[in-house]
Amino acid sequence: MTLKEAIIRRILNLCEEHGLTVNKLSTVCGMTQSTLNNIVNGRNKSTTTSTVKKICDGLDITIADFFDDPLFRDLEQEIK
């Protein structure tokens, strides 16, 4: 799994855990729906740390909480 795929899955898992749709998450994070939809649909090239921070703030979790998930262990090497 790539980092991009892990971030997408983590966002979707957090939405499910918090009982939120992706669109509702965008509202609580202060992001546009299109931005968050582009992330979870894989249409953006990379997700910035500031975007992850906004998601964390909206969910009232830390960045450490976001990345403290088995999804982020054993990621594929992205430098070739």
Coordinates of N, CA, C and O in Angstrom, one line a residue:
M1 N 0.8 -1.2 0.0 CA 0.0 0.0 0.0 C 0.9 1.2 0.0 O 1.9 1.3 0.7
T2 N 0.5 2.2 -0.7 CA 1.2 3.5 -0.8 C 0.7 4.4 0.3 O -0.3 4.2 0.9
L3 N 1.5 5.5 0.6 CA 1.1 6.4 1.6 C -0.2 7.1 1.2 O -1.1 7.3 2.1
K4 N -0.4 7.4 0.0 CA -1.6 8.0 -0.5 C -2.8 7.1 -0.2 O -3.8 7.6 0.3
E5 N -2.7 5.9 -0.5 CA -3.8 4.9 -0.3 C -4.1 4.8 1.2 O -5.2 4.7 1.6
A6 N -3.0 4.8 2.0 CA -3.2 4.6 3.5 C -3.9 5.9 4.0 O -4.8 5.7 4.9
I7 N -3.6 7.1 3.5 CA -4.2 8.3 4.0 C -5.7 8.3 3.6 O -6.6 8.6 4.4
I8 N -6.0 7.8 2.4 CA -7.4 7.8 2.0 C -8.2 6.8 2.9 O -9.3 7.1 3.3
R9 N -7.6 5.6 3.1 CA -8.3 4.6 3.9 C -8.5 5.1 5.3 O -9.5 4.9 6.0
R10 N -7.5 5.8 5.9 CA -7.6 6.3 7.2 C -8.7 7.4 7.3 O -9.4 7.4 8.3
I11 N -8.8 8.3 6.4 CA -9.8 9.3 6.4 C -11.2 8.6 6.4 O -12.1 9.0 7.1
L12 N -11.4 7.6 5.5 CA -12.7 6.9 5.4 C -13.0 6.2 6.7 O -14.1 6.2 7.1
N13 N -12.0 5.5 7.3 CA -12.2 4.8 8.5 C -12.6 5.8 9.6 O -13.4 5.5 10.5
L14 N -11.9 6.9 9.7 CA -12.2 7.9 10.7 C -13.6 8.5 10.5 O -14.3 8.7 11.5
C15 N -14.0 8.7 9.3 CA -15.4 9.1 9.0 C -16.4 8.1 9.6 O -17.4 8.5 10.3
E16 N -16.1 6.8 9.3 CA -17.0 5.8 9.8 C -17.0 5.7 11.4 O -18.1 5.7 12.0
E17 N -15.8 5.8 12.0 CA -15.7 5.8 13.4 C -16.5 7.0 14.1 O -17.1 6.8 15.2
H18 N -16.5 8.1 13.4 CA -17.1 9.3 14.0 C -18.6 9.5 13.4 O -19.2 10.5 13.8
G19 N -19.0 8.6 12.6 CA -20.4 8.7 12.1 C -20.6 9.9 11.2 O -21.7 10.5 11.2
L20 N -19.6 10.2 10.4 CA -19.6 11.3 9.4 C -19.5 10.8 8.0 O -18.8 9.9 7.7
T21 N -20.2 11.6 7.1 CA -19.9 11.4 5.7 C -18.7 12.2 5.4 O -18.3 13.1 6.1
V22 N -18.2 12.0 4.2 CA -17.0 12.8 3.7 C -17.4 14.2 3.6 O -16.7 15.1 4.0
N23 N -18.6 14.5 3.1 CA -19.1 15.9 3.0 C -19.2 16.6 4.4 O -18.9 17.7 4.5
K24 N -19.8 15.8 5.4 CA -19.9 16.4 6.7 C -18.5 16.7 7.3 O -18.3 17.7 8.0
L25 N -17.6 15.7 7.1 CA -16.2 15.9 7.5 C -15.6 17.2 6.9 O -14.9 18.0 7.6
S26 N -15.8 17.5 5.7 CA -15.3 18.7 5.1 C -15.8 19.9 5.7 O -15.1 20.9 6.0
T27 N -17.1 19.9 6.2 CA -17.7 21.0 6.9 C -17.1 21.2 8.2 O -16.7 22.4 8.6
V28 N -16.9 20.2 9.0 CA -16.3 20.3 10.3 C -14.8 20.7 10.3 O -14.3 21.2 11.2
C29 N -14.2 20.4 9.1 CA -12.7 20.7 9.0 C -12.5 22.0 8.3 O -11.4 22.5 8.3
G30 N -13.6 22.7 7.9 CA -13.4 24.0 7.2 C -12.8 23.9 5.8 O -12.1 24.8 5.4
M31 N -13.0 22.7 5.2 CA -12.5 22.5 3.8 C -13.7 22.5 2.8 O -14.8 22.2 3.2
T32 N -13.4 22.7 1.6 CA -14.4 22.6 0.6 C -14.7 21.1 0.4 O -13.8 20.2 0.5
Q33 N -15.9 20.8 0.0 CA -16.3 19.4 -0.3 C -15.5 18.8 -1.4 O -15.0 17.7 -1.4
S34 N -15.2 19.7 -2.4 CA -14.5 19.2 -3.6 C -13.0 18.8 -3.2 O -12.5 17.8 -3.7
T35 N -12.4 19.6 -2.3 CA -11.1 19.3 -1.9 C -11.0 17.9 -1.2 O -10.2 17.0 -1.6
L36 N -11.9 17.7 -0.3 CA -11.9 16.4 0.4 C -12.3 15.3 -0.5 O -11.7 14.2 -0.4
N37 N -13.3 15.5 -1.3 CA -13.7 14.5 -2.3 C -12.5 14.1 -3.2 O -12.3 12.9 -3.6
N38 N -11.8 15.1 -3.7 CA -10.6 14.8 -4.5 C -9.6 14.0 -3.8 O -8.9 13.1 -4.4
I39 N -9.4 14.2 -2.5 CA -8.5 13.4 -1.8 C -8.9 12.0 -1.7 O -8.2 11.0 -2.0
V40 N -10.2 11.8 -1.2 CA -10.6 10.4 -1.0 C -10.9 9.6 -2.3 O -10.9 8.4 -2.3
N41 N -11.1 10.3 -3.4 CA -11.3 9.7 -4.7 C -10.0 9.5 -5.4 O -9.9 9.0 -6.5
G42 N -8.8 9.9 -4.8 CA -7.5 9.7 -5.4 C -7.2 10.6 -6.5 O -6.3 10.4 -7.3
R43 N -7.9 11.7 -6.7 CA -7.7 12.6 -7.8 C -6.6 13.7 -7.6 O -6.1 14.3 -8.5
N44 N -6.2 13.8 -6.3 CA -5.1 14.7 -6.1 C -3.8 13.9 -6.0 O -3.7 12.8 -5.8
K45 N -2.7 14.6 -6.4 CA -1.4 13.9 -6.4 C -0.8 13.6 -5.1 O -0.2 12.6 -4.9
S46 N -1.0 14.5 -4.1 CA -0.5 14.3 -2.7 C -1.3 15.1 -1.8 O -1.9 16.2 -2.1
T47 N -1.4 14.7 -0.6 CA -2.1 15.4 0.5 C -1.1 16.0 1.4 O -0.2 15.4 1.9
T48 N -1.3 17.3 1.6 CA -0.3 18.0 2.4 C -0.5 17.8 3.9 O -1.6 17.4 4.3
T49 N 0.6 18.0 4.6 CA 0.5 17.9 6.1 C -0.5 18.9 6.7 O -1.2 18.6 7.6
S50 N -0.6 20.1 6.1 CA -1.6 21.1 6.6 C -3.0 20.6 6.4 O -3.9 20.8 7.2
T51 N -3.3 19.9 5.3 CA -4.6 19.3 5.0 C -4.9 18.2 6.1 O -6.0 18.2 6.6
V52 N -3.9 17.3 6.3 CA -4.1 16.3 7.4 C -4.4 17.0 8.7 O -5.2 16.5 9.5
K53 N -3.7 18.1 9.0 CA -3.9 18.8 10.3 C -5.3 19.3 10.4 O -5.9 19.3 11.4
K54 N -5.8 19.9 9.3 CA -7.2 20.4 9.3 C -8.2 19.3 9.6 O -9.1 19.4 10.3
I55 N -7.9 18.1 9.0 CA -8.8 16.9 9.2 C -8.7 16.5 10.7 O -9.7 16.3 11.3
C56 N -7.5 16.5 11.2 CA -7.3 16.1 12.6 C -8.0 17.1 13.5 O -8.7 16.7 14.5
D57 N -7.9 18.4 13.3 CA -8.5 19.5 14.1 C -10.0 19.3 14.0 O -10.7 19.4 15.1
G58 N -10.6 19.0 12.9 CA -12.0 18.8 12.8 C -12.5 17.6 13.5 O -13.7 17.6 14.0
L59 N -11.7 16.6 13.6 CA -12.1 15.4 14.3 C -11.6 15.4 15.8 O -11.9 14.5 16.6
D60 N -10.9 16.5 16.2 CA -10.4 16.6 17.5 C -9.5 15.5 17.9 O -9.6 14.9 19.0
I61 N -8.6 15.2 17.0 CA -7.5 14.2 17.2 C -6.2 14.9 16.9 O -6.1 15.9 16.2
T62 N -5.1 14.3 17.3 CA -3.8 14.8 17.0 C -3.3 14.1 15.7 O -3.8 13.1 15.3
I63 N -2.2 14.8 15.1 CA -1.6 14.2 13.9 C -1.0 12.8 14.3 O -1.1 11.8 13.5
A64 N -0.5 12.7 15.5 CA 0.0 11.4 16.0 C -1.1 10.3 16.0 O -0.9 9.2 15.6
D65 N -2.3 10.7 16.5 CA -3.4 9.8 16.4 C -3.8 9.4 15.0 O -4.1 8.2 14.8
F66 N -3.7 10.3 14.1 CA -4.0 10.0 12.7 C -3.1 9.0 12.2 O -3.6 8.0 11.5
F67 N -1.8 9.1 12.4 CA -0.8 8.2 11.8 C -0.6 7.0 12.6 O 0.1 6.0 12.2
D68 N -1.1 6.9 13.9 CA -0.9 5.8 14.7 C -2.0 4.7 14.4 O -2.9 4.5 15.1
D69 N -1.8 4.1 13.3 CA -2.7 3.1 12.8 C -1.9 2.1 12.0 O -1.0 2.4 11.3
P70 N -2.3 0.8 12.0 CA -1.6 -0.2 11.3 C -1.5 0.1 9.8 O -0.6 -0.4 9.1
L71 N -2.4 0.9 9.2 CA -2.3 1.2 7.8 C -1.0 1.8 7.4 O -0.5 1.7 6.3
F72 N -0.3 2.5 8.4 CA 0.9 3.2 8.1 C 2.2 2.4 8.3 O 3.3 2.9 8.2
R73 N 2.0 1.2 8.7 CA 3.1 0.3 8.9 C 3.4 -0.5 7.6 O 2.5 -0.9 6.9
D74 N 4.6 -0.7 7.3 CA 5.0 -1.5 6.1 C 4.5 -0.9 4.8 O 4.0 -1.6 4.0
L75 N 4.6 0.4 4.7 CA 4.2 1.0 3.4 C 5.2 0.7 2.4 O 6.4 0.5 2.7
E76 N 4.8 0.8 1.1 CA 5.7 0.6 0.0 C 6.7 1.7 0.0 O 6.4 2.8 0.3
Q77 N 7.9 1.3 -0.4 CA 8.9 2.4 -0.6 C 8.6 3.2 -1.8 O 8.3 2.6 -2.9
E78 N 8.6 4.5 -1.7 CA 8.1 5.4 -2.8 C 9.3 6.0 -3.6 O 9.1 6.7 -4.6
I79 N 10.5 5.8 -3.1 CA 11.7 6.3 -3.8 C 12.2 5.1 -4.6 O 12.5 4.1 -4.1
K80 N 12.3 5.3 -5.9 CA 12.7 4.2 -6.8 C 14.1 4.5 -7.4 O 14.4 5.5 -7.7

